Amino acid sequence: MATAKRKPNAKDYDDIPGTMVFDAERSRHGYHLNMFCMSLMRAENRAAFKENEAKYLDRFALTPAQREAILKREYNRMLELGGNIYFTAKLGATDGHSFQHMAASMTGATQEDYAKMMLAGGRSVEGNRSKSGAKARSLLLAEPRSKPARSKPVRGKPVRAKTKPKARSKGGKRRG
Amino acid sequence: MARIVAGIACSHVPAIGAAIDNKRTGEPYWTRVFSGFEKSKEWMAKTRPDVVICVYNDHASAFSVDVIPTFALGCAAEFPPADEGWGPRPVPVVKGHPELASHIAQSVILDEFDLTICNKMEVDHGLTVPLNLMFGSPREWPCPVIPLAVNVVQYPPPTSHRCFMLGRAIRKAVESYPGDLRVVVFGTGGMSHQISGPRAGLINSKFDKAFLDNLTKDPQKLARIPHVEFMREAGAEGIEMVMWLVMRGALDTRIDEVYRFYTVPASNTAVGHIILENRAKKAAGKVKRAAARAGSAVRRSN
């Protein structure tokens, strides 16, 4: 399978712009941050957090950077520091924010503009595939591969002369 | 013999659940979404499965980062709706089918799929929203549901191919169950969406359409899609679509697409939905042919 041939730990997804994939490494760094968010599932914890945020955060072994990101509600920073969106969403919910509000804040747009973008069909993938500009070929959307390959070796020579015998030999092979 | 009669796939956007719970389904924004499931509810009422196997993912409700099972099969007698921070959804408790579930667990583990078995588990919107979309909002769910939770929260989820092959193992398990049950498999999540980071809001309808097309005509192609492609083309959270492949793997090679629906958006997400039916078994054809032969023999003897 194509999937089996890939290097298992190649972080090829780091090339996707505006995206922080919650992988094992981020999960390891973000364990306490995410468990803090998880604690907000309980009403009494939400109340304690709201009463004194800094004091509540002392219960968790957070790094200073994680603490700061939480107190300032910097959602992208939380993701960089190992937070996962399904966990950080619980912090947003504690503040009374919808998922769409948080998504908007991470894109730097107002919720209104973000909602308008979604109604108009969402953010286009065009121009948003790769940071490096590397060819991001899609297996699912790829055009049949033979087209560009065939046009390459021609180089001004008559198309027929070059391609016809090739096609014949291929057919011969298949029969044999 | 138990058998899988059909598979459905649909998105499980939490906002859809909130719209139902807050009685906002009549608003124009939401009628666009819900109208696409009217036919599905009719189909479901007609199909009347004995059991549903629902492939879904938990969203930091039943599983935190303490334990992250790749595949977790619910073998309990019932699964209460989880409190996702706003109180549990006001939906019926999900009744399981412990006999079939434990039969499946035993069969697929011996088939080398090392499942986690959950004898106590709460279920979140990932499971209950698709039940609402397919069954409406009844006082009790009309049939038992076996939850199969797939990790798509921490990278990497199981590969597309692995999901497809698990579906096949589930089909084999169901077909070896002695009871006479008609089973429908749900694949949920997706379609394209990204809800995290500066690229949030990404939608790729072209990818979604190609995915739906190939779910019917060439699922093997979908089983080769690498994770990075899902994330790049369909958004970081679009990777949930691997769960649809468990459903597709559980169906026969030749199936009939009986319904499809697609709309953008529901909150941050492209909503996709498809119903695929297995064709009547050969055995049924044989019976028919035998009946026809018997009929012609009778005519001849007359």
Short mmCIF file of C-alpha atoms in Angstrom, two decimals, chain A:
data_model
loop_
_atom_site.label_atom_id
_atom_site.label_comp_id
_atom_site.label_asym_id
_atom_site.label_seq_id
_atom_site.Cartn_x
_atom_site.Cartn_y
_atom_site.Cartn_z
CA MET A 1 0.00 0.00 0.00
CA ALA A 2 1.12 3.54 -0.69
CA THR A 3 0.53 4.43 2.93
CA ALA A 4 2.89 1.72 4.16
CA LYS A 5 5.78 3.07 2.07
CA ARG A 6 5.80 6.45 3.80
CA LYS A 7 8.37 7.15 6.48
CA PRO A 8 6.24 6.73 9.59
CA ASN A 9 7.58 9.71 11.51
CA ALA A 10 8.19 12.15 8.68
CA LYS A 11 6.31 15.26 9.69
CA ASP A 12 5.19 15.95 6.14
CA TYR A 13 2.13 17.69 7.57
CA ASP A 14 4.31 20.50 8.97
CA ASP A 15 4.32 21.88 5.42
CA ILE A 16 0.58 22.61 5.60
CA PRO A 17 0.12 26.32 6.28
CA GLY A 18 -1.80 27.58 9.30
CA THR A 19 -2.08 24.09 10.74
CA MET A 20 -0.65 22.61 13.93
CA VAL A 21 -1.18 18.89 13.88
CA PHE A 22 -1.72 17.40 17.32
CA ASP A 23 0.80 14.61 17.08
CA ALA A 24 2.45 12.50 19.77
CA GLU A 25 5.15 15.10 20.43
CA ARG A 26 2.67 17.96 20.89
CA SER A 27 0.50 15.69 23.00
CA ARG A 28 3.46 14.95 25.25
CA HIS A 29 4.23 18.65 25.75
CA GLY A 30 0.58 19.53 26.14
CA TYR A 31 -0.57 16.84 28.54
CA HIS A 32 -1.14 19.13 31.55
CA LEU A 33 -2.59 21.91 29.41
CA ASN A 34 -5.13 19.52 27.95
CA MET A 35 -5.92 17.97 31.32
CA PHE A 36 -6.54 21.48 32.70
CA CYS A 37 -9.06 22.00 29.86
CA MET A 38 -10.59 18.61 30.58
CA SER A 39 -11.13 19.60 34.22
CA LEU A 40 -13.47 22.35 33.00
CA MET A 41 -16.02 19.67 32.14
CA ARG A 42 -17.11 19.88 35.78
CA ALA A 43 -19.25 22.80 36.92
CA GLU A 44 -17.45 23.22 40.28
CA ASN A 45 -14.10 23.45 38.49
CA ARG A 46 -15.43 26.03 36.08
CA ALA A 47 -16.60 28.09 39.04
CA ALA A 48 -13.24 27.78 40.81
CA PHE A 49 -11.39 28.76 37.64
CA LYS A 50 -13.58 31.80 37.07
CA GLU A 51 -13.15 32.93 40.65
CA ASN A 52 -9.36 33.02 40.48
CA GLU A 53 -7.81 31.86 37.24
CA ALA A 54 -4.17 32.06 38.28
CA LYS A 55 -4.79 30.21 41.51
CA TYR A 56 -6.75 27.49 39.76
CA LEU A 57 -3.94 27.01 37.23
CA ASP A 58 -1.54 26.24 40.13
CA ARG A 59 -3.23 22.85 40.33
CA PHE A 60 -1.63 21.86 37.03
CA ALA A 61 2.02 21.38 36.09
CA LEU A 62 1.94 23.96 33.31
CA THR A 63 4.96 25.66 31.77
CA PRO A 64 5.09 29.46 32.18
CA ALA A 65 4.37 29.83 28.45
CA GLN A 66 1.31 27.60 28.69
CA ARG A 67 0.03 29.56 31.71
CA GLU A 68 0.41 32.81 29.87
CA ALA A 69 -1.33 31.52 26.74
CA ILE A 70 -4.27 30.30 28.83
CA LEU A 71 -4.62 33.53 30.82
CA LYS A 72 -4.42 35.61 27.64
CA ARG A 73 -6.71 33.21 25.72
CA GLU A 74 -4.19 32.89 22.91
CA TYR A 75 -5.69 29.88 21.18
CA ASN A 76 -3.13 29.47 18.41
CA ARG A 77 -0.33 29.69 20.98
CA MET A 78 -2.06 26.99 23.04
CA LEU A 79 -2.06 24.72 19.99
CA GLU A 80 1.64 25.41 19.44
CA LEU A 81 2.31 24.50 23.07
CA GLY A 82 0.59 21.14 22.80
CA GLY A 83 -3.07 22.02 23.23
CA ASN A 84 -5.67 20.21 21.20
CA ILE A 85 -8.66 22.03 19.79
CA TYR A 86 -11.25 19.66 21.30
CA PHE A 87 -9.71 20.36 24.71
CA THR A 88 -9.12 24.09 24.34
CA ALA A 89 -12.72 24.38 23.14
CA LYS A 90 -13.73 23.58 26.72
CA LEU A 91 -11.95 26.75 27.85
CA GLY A 92 -13.81 28.67 25.16
CA ALA A 93 -17.10 27.15 26.32
CA THR A 94 -16.28 28.17 29.90
CA ASP A 95 -15.99 31.74 28.61
CA GLY A 96 -19.38 31.29 26.92
CA HIS A 97 -18.01 31.27 23.39
CA SER A 98 -19.24 29.14 20.51
CA PHE A 99 -16.93 26.95 18.47
CA GLN A 100 -17.29 29.32 15.56
CA HIS A 101 -16.22 32.25 17.74
CA MET A 102 -13.01 30.41 18.63
CA ALA A 103 -12.35 29.35 15.07
CA ALA A 104 -12.76 32.97 13.97
CA SER A 105 -10.38 34.20 16.67
CA MET A 106 -7.71 31.74 15.50
CA THR A 107 -7.93 33.06 11.95
CA GLY A 108 -7.72 36.68 13.07
CA ALA A 109 -11.17 37.45 11.64
CA THR A 110 -14.21 38.77 13.43
CA GLN A 111 -16.88 36.17 14.04
CA GLU A 112 -19.16 38.01 11.62
CA ASP A 113 -16.62 37.98 8.78
CA TYR A 114 -15.75 34.37 9.50
CA ALA A 115 -19.42 33.33 9.42
CA LYS A 116 -19.81 35.17 6.10
CA MET A 117 -16.80 33.32 4.68
CA MET A 118 -18.32 30.00 5.73
CA LEU A 119 -21.68 30.84 4.16
CA ALA A 120 -19.88 31.73 0.95
CA GLY A 121 -18.38 28.22 0.83
CA GLY A 122 -15.52 28.45 3.31
CA ARG A 123 -11.81 29.09 2.91
CA SER A 124 -10.50 27.89 -0.43
CA VAL A 125 -7.77 25.28 -0.49
CA GLU A 126 -6.16 27.09 -3.44
CA GLY A 127 -3.01 28.80 -2.17
CA ASN A 128 -3.43 27.08 1.19
CA ARG A 129 -1.88 23.69 0.49
CA SER A 130 1.82 24.13 1.14
CA LYS A 131 4.18 26.51 2.93
CA SER A 132 7.18 25.55 0.84
CA GLY A 133 5.32 25.60 -2.45
CA ALA A 134 6.25 21.96 -2.93
CA LYS A 135 4.04 20.12 -5.35
CA ALA A 136 1.19 18.80 -3.24
CA ARG A 137 -0.20 16.11 -5.45
CA SER A 138 -3.57 14.69 -4.50
CA LEU A 139 -4.15 11.02 -5.10
CA LEU A 140 -7.87 11.56 -5.13
CA LEU A 141 -7.97 14.61 -7.39
CA ALA A 142 -5.04 13.75 -9.65
CA GLU A 143 -5.65 13.84 -13.39
CA PRO A 144 -4.69 10.63 -15.18
CA ARG A 145 -0.90 10.47 -14.89
CA SER A 146 -0.19 9.55 -18.52
CA LYS A 147 -0.98 12.99 -20.00
CA PRO A 148 2.09 15.04 -19.01
CA ALA A 149 4.39 12.01 -19.34
CA ARG A 150 3.40 11.52 -22.96
CA SER A 151 3.90 15.11 -24.02
CA LYS A 152 7.43 15.34 -22.55
CA PRO A 153 9.67 13.24 -24.80
CA VAL A 154 8.17 14.59 -28.04
CA ARG A 155 10.27 17.79 -28.28
CA GLY A 156 9.13 19.09 -31.59
CA LYS A 157 9.37 15.77 -33.40
CA PRO A 158 6.19 14.51 -35.03
CA VAL A 159 3.96 13.13 -32.35
CA ARG A 160 2.84 10.13 -34.35
CA ALA A 161 6.28 8.76 -35.11
CA LYS A 162 7.27 8.60 -31.47
CA THR A 163 4.13 7.40 -29.78
CA LYS A 164 2.79 4.83 -32.20
CA PRO A 165 5.47 2.15 -31.95
CA LYS A 166 5.51 2.57 -28.18
CA ALA A 167 1.82 1.87 -27.96
CA ARG A 168 2.27 -1.18 -30.16
CA SER A 169 5.10 -2.64 -28.09
CA LYS A 170 3.08 -2.15 -24.94
CA GLY A 171 0.16 -3.98 -26.45
CA GLY A 172 2.51 -6.78 -27.52
CA LYS A 173 3.83 -7.18 -24.03
CA ARG A 174 0.39 -7.44 -22.61
CA ARG A 175 -0.55 -10.14 -25.07
CA GLY A 176 2.62 -12.11 -24.37
#
